[in-house]
Short mmCIF file of C-alpha atoms and ligand atoms in Angstrom, two decimals:
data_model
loop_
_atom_site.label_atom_id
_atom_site.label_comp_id
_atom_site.label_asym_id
_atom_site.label_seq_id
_atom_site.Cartn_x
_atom_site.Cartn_y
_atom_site.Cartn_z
CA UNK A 89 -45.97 -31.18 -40.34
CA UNK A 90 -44.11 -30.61 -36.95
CA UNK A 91 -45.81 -28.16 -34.59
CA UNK A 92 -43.89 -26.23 -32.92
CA UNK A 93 -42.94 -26.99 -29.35
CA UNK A 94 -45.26 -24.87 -26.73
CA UNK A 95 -43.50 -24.58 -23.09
CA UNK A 96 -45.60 -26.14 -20.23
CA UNK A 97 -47.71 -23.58 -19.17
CA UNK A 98 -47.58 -22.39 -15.39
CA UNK A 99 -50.23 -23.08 -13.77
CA UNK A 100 -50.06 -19.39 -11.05
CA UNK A 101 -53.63 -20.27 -10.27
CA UNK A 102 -53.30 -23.64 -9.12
CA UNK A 103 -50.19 -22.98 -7.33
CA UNK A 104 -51.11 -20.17 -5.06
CA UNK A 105 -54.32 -22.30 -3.92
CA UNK A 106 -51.53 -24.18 -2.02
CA UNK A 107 -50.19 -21.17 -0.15
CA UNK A 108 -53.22 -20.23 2.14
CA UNK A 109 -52.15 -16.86 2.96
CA UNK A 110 -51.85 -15.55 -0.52
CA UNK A 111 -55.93 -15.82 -0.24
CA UNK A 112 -56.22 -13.40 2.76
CA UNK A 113 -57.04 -9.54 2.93
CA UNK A 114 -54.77 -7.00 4.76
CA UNK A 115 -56.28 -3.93 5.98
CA UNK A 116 -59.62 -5.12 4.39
CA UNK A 117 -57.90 -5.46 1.12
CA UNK A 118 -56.53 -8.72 -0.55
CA UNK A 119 -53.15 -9.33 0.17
CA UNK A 120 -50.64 -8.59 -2.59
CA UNK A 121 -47.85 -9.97 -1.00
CA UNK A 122 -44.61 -8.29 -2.75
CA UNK A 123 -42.19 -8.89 0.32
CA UNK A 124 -40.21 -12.40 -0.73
CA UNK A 125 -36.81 -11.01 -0.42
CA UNK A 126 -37.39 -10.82 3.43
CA UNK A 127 -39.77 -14.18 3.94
CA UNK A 128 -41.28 -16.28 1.74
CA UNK A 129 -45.07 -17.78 2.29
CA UNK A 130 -45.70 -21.36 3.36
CA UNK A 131 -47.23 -24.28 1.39
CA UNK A 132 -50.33 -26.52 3.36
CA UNK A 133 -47.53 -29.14 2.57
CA UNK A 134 -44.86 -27.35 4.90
CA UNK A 135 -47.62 -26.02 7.37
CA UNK A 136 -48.96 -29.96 7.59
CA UNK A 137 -45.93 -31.24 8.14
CA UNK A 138 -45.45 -28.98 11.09
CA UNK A 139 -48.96 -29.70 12.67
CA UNK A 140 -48.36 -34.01 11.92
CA UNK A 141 -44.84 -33.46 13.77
CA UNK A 142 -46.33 -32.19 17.05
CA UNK A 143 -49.38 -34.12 17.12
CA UNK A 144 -47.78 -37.11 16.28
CA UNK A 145 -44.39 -37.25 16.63
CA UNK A 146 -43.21 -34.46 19.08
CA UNK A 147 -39.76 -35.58 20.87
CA UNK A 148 -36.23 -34.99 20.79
CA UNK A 149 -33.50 -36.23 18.55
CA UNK A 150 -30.80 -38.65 18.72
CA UNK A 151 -31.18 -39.27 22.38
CA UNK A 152 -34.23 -41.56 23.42
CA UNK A 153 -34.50 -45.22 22.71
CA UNK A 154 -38.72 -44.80 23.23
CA UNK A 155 -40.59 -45.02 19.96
CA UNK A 156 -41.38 -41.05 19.20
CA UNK A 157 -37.53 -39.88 19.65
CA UNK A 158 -36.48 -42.39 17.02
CA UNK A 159 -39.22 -41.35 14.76
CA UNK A 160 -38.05 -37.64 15.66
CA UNK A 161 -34.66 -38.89 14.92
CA UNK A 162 -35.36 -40.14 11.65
CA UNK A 163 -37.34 -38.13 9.83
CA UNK A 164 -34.85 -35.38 11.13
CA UNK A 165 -32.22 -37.45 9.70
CA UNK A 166 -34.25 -37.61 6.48
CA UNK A 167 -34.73 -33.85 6.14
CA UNK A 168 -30.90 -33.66 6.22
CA UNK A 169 -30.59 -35.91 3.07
CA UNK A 170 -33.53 -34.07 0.85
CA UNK A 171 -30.92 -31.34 1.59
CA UNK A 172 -28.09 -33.22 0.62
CA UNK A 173 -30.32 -34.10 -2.52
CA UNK A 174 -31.66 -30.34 -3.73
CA UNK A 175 -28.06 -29.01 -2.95
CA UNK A 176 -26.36 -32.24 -4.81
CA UNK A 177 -23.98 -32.72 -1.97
CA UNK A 178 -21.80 -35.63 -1.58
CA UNK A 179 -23.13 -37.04 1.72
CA UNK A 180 -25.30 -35.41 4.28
CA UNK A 181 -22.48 -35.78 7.10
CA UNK A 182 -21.56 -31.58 4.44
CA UNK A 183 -25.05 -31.00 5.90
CA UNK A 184 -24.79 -29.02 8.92
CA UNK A 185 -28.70 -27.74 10.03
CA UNK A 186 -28.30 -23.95 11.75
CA UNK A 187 -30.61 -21.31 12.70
CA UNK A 188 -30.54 -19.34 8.72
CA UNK A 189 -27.82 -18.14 6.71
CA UNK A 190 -26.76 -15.67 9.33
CA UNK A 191 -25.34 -18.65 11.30
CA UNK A 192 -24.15 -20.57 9.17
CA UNK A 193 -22.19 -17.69 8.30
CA UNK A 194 -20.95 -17.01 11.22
CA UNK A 195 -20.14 -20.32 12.13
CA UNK A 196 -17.56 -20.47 9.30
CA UNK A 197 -15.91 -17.35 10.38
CA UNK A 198 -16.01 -18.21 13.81
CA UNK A 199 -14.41 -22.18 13.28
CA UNK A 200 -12.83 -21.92 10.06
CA UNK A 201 -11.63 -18.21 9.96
CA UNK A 202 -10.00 -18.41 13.62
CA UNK A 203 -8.77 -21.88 12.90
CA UNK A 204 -7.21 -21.56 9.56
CA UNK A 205 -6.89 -17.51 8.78
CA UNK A 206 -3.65 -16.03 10.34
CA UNK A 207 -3.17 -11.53 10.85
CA UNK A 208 -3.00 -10.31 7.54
CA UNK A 209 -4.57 -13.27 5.42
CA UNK A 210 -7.06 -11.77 3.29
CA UNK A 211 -10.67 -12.20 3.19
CA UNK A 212 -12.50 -10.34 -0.16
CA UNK A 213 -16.35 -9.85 -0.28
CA UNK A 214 -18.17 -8.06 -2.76
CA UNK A 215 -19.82 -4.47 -2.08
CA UNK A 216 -23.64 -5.67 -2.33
CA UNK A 217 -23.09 -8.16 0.68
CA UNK A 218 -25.90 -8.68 2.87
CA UNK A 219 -24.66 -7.63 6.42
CA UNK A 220 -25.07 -11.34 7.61
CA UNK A 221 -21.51 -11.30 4.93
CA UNK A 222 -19.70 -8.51 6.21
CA UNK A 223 -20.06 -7.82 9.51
CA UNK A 224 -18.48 -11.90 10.62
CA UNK A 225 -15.51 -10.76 8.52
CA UNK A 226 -15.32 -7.75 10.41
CA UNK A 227 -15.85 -9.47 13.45
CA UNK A 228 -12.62 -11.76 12.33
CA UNK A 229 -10.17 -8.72 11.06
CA UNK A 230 -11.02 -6.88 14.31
CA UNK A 231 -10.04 -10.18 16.72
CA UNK A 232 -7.55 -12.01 14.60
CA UNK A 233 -5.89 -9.24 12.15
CA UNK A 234 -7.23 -10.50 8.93
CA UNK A 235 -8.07 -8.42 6.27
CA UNK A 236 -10.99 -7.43 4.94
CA UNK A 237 -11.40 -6.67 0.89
CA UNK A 238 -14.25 -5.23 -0.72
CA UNK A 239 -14.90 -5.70 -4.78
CA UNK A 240 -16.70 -2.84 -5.65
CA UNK A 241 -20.19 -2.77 -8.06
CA UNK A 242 -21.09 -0.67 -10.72
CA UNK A 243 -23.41 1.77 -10.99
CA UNK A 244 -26.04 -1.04 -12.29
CA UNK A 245 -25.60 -2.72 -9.14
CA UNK A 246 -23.22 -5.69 -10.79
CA UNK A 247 -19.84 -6.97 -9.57
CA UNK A 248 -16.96 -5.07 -10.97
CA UNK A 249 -15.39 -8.61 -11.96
CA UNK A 250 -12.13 -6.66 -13.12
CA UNK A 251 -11.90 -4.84 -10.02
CA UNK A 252 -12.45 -8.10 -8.11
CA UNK A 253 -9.82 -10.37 -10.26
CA UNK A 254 -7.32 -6.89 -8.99
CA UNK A 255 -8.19 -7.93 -5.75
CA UNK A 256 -7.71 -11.60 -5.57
CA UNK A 257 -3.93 -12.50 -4.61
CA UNK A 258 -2.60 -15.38 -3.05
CA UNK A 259 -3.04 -13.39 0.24
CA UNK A 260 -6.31 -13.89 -0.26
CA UNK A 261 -7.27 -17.19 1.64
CA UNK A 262 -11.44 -16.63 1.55
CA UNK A 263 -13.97 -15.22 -1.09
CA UNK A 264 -17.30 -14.97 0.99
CA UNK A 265 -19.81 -13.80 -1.93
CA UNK A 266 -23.77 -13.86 -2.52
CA UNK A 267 -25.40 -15.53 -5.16
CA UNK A 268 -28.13 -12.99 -6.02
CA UNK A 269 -27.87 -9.49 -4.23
CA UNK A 270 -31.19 -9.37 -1.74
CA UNK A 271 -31.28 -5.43 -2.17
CA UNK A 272 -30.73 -5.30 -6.13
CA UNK A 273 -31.90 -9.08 -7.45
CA UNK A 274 -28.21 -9.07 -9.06
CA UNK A 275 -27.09 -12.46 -9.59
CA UNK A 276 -23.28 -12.57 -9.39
CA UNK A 277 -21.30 -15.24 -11.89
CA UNK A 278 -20.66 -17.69 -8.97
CA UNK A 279 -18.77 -20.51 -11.24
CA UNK A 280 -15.96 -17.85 -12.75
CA UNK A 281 -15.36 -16.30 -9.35
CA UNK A 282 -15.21 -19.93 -7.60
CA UNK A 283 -12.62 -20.57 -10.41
CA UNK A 284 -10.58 -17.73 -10.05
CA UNK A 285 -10.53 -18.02 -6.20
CA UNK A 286 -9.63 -21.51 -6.29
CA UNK A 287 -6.84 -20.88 -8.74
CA UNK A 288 -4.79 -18.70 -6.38
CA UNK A 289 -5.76 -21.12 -3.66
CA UNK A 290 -8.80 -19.05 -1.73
CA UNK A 291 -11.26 -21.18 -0.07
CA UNK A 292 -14.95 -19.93 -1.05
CA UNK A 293 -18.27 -19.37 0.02
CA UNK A 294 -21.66 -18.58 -1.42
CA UNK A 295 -23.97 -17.32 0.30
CA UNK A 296 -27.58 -18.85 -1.74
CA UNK A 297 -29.89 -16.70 1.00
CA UNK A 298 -31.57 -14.92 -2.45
CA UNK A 299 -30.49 -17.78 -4.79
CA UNK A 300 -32.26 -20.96 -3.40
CA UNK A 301 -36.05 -19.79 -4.01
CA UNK A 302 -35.20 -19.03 -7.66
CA UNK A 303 -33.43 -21.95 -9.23
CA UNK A 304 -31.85 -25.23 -8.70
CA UNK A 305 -28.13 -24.68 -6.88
CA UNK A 306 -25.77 -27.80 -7.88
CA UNK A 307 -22.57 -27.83 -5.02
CA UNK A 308 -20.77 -30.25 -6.66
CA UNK A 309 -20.80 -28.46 -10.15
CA UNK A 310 -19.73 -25.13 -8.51
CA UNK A 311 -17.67 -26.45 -6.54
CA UNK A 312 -18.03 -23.99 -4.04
CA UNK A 313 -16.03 -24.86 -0.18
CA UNK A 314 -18.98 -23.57 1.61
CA UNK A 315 -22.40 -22.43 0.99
CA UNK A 316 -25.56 -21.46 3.44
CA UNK A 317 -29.38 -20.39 3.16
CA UNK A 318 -31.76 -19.95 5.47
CA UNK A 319 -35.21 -22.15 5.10
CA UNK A 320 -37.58 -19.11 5.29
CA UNK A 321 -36.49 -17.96 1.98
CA UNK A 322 -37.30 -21.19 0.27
CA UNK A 323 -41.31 -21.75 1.21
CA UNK A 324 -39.93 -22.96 4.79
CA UNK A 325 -40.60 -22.40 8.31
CA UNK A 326 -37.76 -19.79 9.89
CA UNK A 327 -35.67 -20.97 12.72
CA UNK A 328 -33.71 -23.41 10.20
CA UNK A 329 -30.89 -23.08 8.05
CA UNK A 330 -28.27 -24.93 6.17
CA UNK A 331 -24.43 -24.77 5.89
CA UNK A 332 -22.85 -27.09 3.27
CA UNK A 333 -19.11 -27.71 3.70
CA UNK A 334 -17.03 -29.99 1.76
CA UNK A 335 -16.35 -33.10 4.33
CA UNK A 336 -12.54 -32.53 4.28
CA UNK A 337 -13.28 -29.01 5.67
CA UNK A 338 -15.78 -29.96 8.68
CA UNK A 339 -13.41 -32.53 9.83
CA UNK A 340 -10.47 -30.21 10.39
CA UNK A 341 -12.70 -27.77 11.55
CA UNK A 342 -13.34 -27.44 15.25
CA UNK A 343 -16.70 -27.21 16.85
CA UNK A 344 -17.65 -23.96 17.46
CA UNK A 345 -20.21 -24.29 19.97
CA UNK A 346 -20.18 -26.63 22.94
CA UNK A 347 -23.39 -28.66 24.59
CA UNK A 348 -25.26 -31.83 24.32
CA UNK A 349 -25.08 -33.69 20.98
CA UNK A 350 -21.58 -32.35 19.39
CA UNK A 351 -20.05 -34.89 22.03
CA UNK A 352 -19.24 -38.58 22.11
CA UNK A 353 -18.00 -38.67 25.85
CA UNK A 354 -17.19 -36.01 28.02
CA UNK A 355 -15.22 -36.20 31.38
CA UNK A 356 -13.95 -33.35 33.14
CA UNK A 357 -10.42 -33.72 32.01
CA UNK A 358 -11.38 -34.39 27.98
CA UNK A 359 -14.34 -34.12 25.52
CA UNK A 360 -14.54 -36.39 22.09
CA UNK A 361 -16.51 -34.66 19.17
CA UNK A 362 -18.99 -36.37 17.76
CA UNK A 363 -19.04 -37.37 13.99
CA UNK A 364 -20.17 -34.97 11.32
CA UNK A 365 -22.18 -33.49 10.83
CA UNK A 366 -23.49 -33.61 14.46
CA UNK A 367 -20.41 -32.06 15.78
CA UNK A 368 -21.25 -28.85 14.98
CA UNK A 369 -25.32 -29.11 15.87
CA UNK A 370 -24.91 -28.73 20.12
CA UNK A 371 -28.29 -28.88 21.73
CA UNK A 372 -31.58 -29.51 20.73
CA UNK A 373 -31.79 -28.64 16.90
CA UNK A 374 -35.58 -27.34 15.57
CA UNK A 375 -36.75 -30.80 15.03
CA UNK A 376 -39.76 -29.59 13.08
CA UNK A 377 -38.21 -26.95 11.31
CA UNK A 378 -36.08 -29.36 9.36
CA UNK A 379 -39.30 -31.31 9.15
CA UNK A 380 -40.75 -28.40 7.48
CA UNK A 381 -37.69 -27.71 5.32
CA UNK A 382 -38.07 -30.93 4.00
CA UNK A 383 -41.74 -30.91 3.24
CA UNK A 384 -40.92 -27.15 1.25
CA UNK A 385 -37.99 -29.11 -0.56
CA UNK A 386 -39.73 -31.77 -1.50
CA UNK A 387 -42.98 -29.49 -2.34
CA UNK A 388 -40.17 -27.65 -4.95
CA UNK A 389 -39.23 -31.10 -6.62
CA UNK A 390 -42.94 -30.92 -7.39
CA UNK A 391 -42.63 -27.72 -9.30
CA UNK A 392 -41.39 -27.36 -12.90
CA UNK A 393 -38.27 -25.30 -11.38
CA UNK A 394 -37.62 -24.17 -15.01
CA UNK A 395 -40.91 -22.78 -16.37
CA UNK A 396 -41.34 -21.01 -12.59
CA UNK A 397 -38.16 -19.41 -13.09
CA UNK A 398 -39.30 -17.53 -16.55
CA UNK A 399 -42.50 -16.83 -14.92
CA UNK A 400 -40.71 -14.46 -12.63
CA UNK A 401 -38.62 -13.30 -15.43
CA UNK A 402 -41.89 -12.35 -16.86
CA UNK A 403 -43.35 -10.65 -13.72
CA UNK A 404 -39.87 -8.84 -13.46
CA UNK A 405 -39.92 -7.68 -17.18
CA UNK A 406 -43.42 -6.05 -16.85
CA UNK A 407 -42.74 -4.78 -13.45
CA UNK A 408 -39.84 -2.84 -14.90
CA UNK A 409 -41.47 -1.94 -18.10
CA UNK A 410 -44.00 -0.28 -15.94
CA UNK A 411 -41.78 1.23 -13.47
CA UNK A 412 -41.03 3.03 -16.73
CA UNK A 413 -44.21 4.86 -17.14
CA UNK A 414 -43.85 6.69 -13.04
CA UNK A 415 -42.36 9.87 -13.15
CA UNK A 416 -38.81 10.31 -11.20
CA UNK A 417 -39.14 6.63 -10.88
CA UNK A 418 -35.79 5.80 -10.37
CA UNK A 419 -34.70 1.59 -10.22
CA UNK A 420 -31.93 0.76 -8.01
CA UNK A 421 -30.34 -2.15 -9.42
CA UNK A 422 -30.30 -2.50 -13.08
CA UNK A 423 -28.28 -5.76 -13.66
CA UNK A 424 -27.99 -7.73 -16.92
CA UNK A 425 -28.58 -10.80 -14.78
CA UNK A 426 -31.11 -10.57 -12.25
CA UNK A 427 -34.00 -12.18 -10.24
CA UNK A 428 -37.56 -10.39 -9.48
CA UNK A 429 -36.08 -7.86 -7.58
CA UNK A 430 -37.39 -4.37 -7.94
CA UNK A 431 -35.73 -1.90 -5.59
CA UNK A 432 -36.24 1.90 -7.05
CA UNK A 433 -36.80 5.01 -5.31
CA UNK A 434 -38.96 8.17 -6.18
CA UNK A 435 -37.75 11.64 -6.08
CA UNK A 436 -38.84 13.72 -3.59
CA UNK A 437 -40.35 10.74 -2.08
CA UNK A 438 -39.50 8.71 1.73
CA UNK A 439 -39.76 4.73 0.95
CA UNK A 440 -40.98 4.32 4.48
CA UNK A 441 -44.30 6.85 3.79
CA UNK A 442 -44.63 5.26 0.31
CA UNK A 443 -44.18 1.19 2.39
CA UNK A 444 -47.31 2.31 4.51
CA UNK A 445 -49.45 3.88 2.46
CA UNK A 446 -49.30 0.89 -0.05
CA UNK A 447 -49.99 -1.45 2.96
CA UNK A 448 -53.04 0.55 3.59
CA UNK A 449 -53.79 -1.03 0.24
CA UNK A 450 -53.15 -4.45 1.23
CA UNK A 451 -49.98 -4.50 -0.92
CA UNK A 452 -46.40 -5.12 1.44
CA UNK A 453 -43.33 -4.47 0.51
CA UNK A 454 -40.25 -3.77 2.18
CA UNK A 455 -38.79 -0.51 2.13
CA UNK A 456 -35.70 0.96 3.71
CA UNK A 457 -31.83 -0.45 3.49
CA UNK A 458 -32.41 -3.96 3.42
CA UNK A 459 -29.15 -4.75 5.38
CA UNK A 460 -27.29 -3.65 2.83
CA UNK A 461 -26.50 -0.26 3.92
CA UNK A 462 -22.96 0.16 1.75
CA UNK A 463 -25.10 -0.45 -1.57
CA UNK A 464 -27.25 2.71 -0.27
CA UNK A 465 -24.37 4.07 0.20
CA UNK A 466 -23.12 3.38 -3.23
CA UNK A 467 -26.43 4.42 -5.09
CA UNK A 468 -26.54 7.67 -2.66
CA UNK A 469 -29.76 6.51 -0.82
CA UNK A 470 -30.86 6.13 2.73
CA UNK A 471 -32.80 3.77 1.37
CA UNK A 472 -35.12 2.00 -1.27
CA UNK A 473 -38.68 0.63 -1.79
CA UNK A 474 -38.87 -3.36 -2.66
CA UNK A 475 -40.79 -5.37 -4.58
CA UNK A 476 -39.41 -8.87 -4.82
CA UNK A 477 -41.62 -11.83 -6.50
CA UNK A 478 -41.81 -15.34 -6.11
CA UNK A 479 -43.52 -17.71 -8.59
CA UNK A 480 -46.92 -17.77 -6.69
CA UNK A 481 -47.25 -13.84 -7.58
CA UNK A 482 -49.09 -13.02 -10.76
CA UNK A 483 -49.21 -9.99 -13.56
CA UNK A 484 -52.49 -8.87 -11.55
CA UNK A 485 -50.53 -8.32 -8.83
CA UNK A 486 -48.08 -6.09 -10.68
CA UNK A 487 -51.18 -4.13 -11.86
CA UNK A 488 -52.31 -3.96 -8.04
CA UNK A 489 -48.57 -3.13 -6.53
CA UNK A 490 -48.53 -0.02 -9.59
CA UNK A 491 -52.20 1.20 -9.10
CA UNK A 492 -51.61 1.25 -5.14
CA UNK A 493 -47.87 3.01 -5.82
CA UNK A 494 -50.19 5.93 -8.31
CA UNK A 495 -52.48 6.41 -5.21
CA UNK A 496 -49.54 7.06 -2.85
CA UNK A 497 -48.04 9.09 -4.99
CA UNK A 498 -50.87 11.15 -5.42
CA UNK A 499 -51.14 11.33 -1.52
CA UNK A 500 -48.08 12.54 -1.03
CA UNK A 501 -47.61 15.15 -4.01
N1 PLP B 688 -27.80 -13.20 2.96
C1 PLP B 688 -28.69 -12.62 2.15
C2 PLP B 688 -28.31 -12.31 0.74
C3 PLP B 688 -29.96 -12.32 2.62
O1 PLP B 688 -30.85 -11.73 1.81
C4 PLP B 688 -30.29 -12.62 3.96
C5 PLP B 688 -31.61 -12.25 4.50
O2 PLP B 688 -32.29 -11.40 3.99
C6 PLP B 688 -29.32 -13.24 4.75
C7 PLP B 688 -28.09 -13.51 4.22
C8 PLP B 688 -29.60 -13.59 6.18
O3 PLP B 688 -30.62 -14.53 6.26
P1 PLP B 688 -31.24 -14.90 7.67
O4 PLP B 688 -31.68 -13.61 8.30
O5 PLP B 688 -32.40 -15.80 7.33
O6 PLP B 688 -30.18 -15.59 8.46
#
């Protein structure tokens, strides 16, 4: 007889054994670390990697014939195509390295929107942006005269996707969305609104900040024009980023900052850009960031992406099934599709008294607008209390987060 087919277990156990922090106390009490939205933990693989690059390596890129700079250069080189590879880009010259999403963001607006946007092209974002997706667009309206459009959210924190197809014209000449909504978990259809946009000829990008710790991202399936995350989020050291551009789009772009590196020659009449993806990359990049974004990527291709995803679904589920049981428990952010997000507030209760009285306890989480101050203003908040999971966190930390939220509460009746 056929046995039914078990999924592969996930091993939690195992898994946070290779995240050294996870084993520490806070404030004498073992860390429940609930804060993953903001910054993930680091892997001994990605913290390794950083110590072997400066004991062993330590020199700059693409300019030294000596022994260490090429070594720098190439395994710099070879960070940018596990990127290429876990993003399933075409060729790493669409990998541009930045300093997090926030860049890369702004680099777009700043080469692409002044290059290619003209007063009173349109640029739509959705209301649950991040502020590293709203405030470059405002930057760009308020210099250049484009337009900024807003799609709205519902009152469960999900894209109004009626309200946004309303919006979408052929004025519209960008569609600068998130993948998954850092405040609210939300993940927003990314393929249908690429479609639409591309059918009345918008250019779009996705920003993957929230999406790239949760799931595999495929470029080349979405075809998305653009799309940026920061390395922090995704087991990685900060100080790195990514921005993927199709190659058609970097090469009519313009640099968009000027220095050493972005060049070929330079007299003081005329400079020559340098090839892609270099071109946009002046001065010194964070060598061992990249590194260390490669050692995180390649620590993920170790994972069973798959079963890690429904182990979150599973923390999330129980999280919210005990959110339940608090009285005037309210969750902000109560999307069909979501990641482990838990934003909620309590009645009667400040997020930021609640954020410190549960570190007391060892457990952190982030509390306040998460810069995303329109969706407070949508849900009517100043501001919210987080929990957001990654796959290392377990059902006993659920039970610690809620037993340390009861204590607070009971503090501050
Ligand atoms: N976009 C989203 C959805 C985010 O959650 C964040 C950070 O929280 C950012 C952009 C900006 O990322 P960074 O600060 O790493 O540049």
């Amino acid at each position: 007889m056929n046995q039914p087919v078990q999924p592969p277990v996930f091993e939690v156990g195992r898994i946070r054994a290779d995240f050294p922090l996870l084993g520490t106390t806070v404030n004498g009490k073992p860390l429940v670390y609930l804060d993953n939205a903001a910054t993930t933990q680091k892997p001994r693989a990605v913290i390794a990697a950083l110590v072997r690059y400066y004991e062993t390596i330590n020199a700059n890129v693409h300019r030294g014939v000596h022994t260490l700079s090429q070594r720098a250069t190439d395994e710099f080189e070879d960070a940018r195509e596990t990127v290429r590879g876990f993003l399933n880009a075409a060729s790493p010259r669409e990998i541009v390295f930045t300093r997090g999403a926030t860049e890369a963001i702004n680099l777009v607006a700043q080469s692409y929107g002044r290059t290619f946007l003209r007063a009173g092209d349109e640029v739509l974002i959705g209301e649950a942006e991040h502020h590293a997706n709203i405030v470059p667009w405002q930057q760009l309206r308020d210099s250049h005269g484009t337009v900024l459009q807003v799609a709205p959210i519902n009152d469960a924190g999900e894209l109004d996707l009626a309200a946004f197809t309303k919006l979408l014209s052929p004025r519209t000449k960008l569609v600068a969305i998130g993948q998954v909504s850092n405040a609210l978990g939300t993940v927003n259809p990314v393929a249908e609104i690429i479609r639409m946009a591309h059918a009345q000829g918008a250019r779009v990008l996705v920003d993957g900040a929230q999406s790239v710790g949760h799931g595999p991202v495929d470029v080349a399936a979405l075809d998305c024009d653009f799309f940026v995350f920061s390395g922090h989020k995704v087991f990685a050291p900060t100080g790195i980023g990514v921005l993927y551009a199709k190659a058609e789009l970097l090469e009519a772009m313009p640099p968009w900052q000027g220095g050493g590196d972005m060049i070929r020659t330079v007299t003081f009449e005329h400079t020559q850009w340098n090839d892609l993806p270099w071109k946009f990359e002046a001065g010194t990049p964070d060598i061992a960031g990249g590194i260390g974004l490669k050692a995180a990527l390649d620590y993920l291709a170790g994972l069973d992406f798959t079963a890690a995803a429904r182990h979150e679904h599973d923390l999330l589920h129980y999280a919210t099934t005990r959110a339940a049981e608090i009285a005037g428990l309210r969750i902000i952010g109560t999307a069909k599709d979501k990641v482990a997000v838990l934003s909620f507030v309590v009645a009667g209760v400040n997020a930021q008294d609640l954020g410190v009285l549960l570190d007391s306890q060892g457990v952190a989480i982030r509390t306040g607008h998460h810069c995303a101050m329109p969706v407070m203003t949508h849900f009517g908040v100043a501001g919210t209390a987080r929990a957001s999971f990654a796959f290392y966190n377990t059902r006993e930390d659920v039970d610690r987060f809620f037993a340390a939220l009861a204590k607070a509460l009971e503090i501050l009746a």
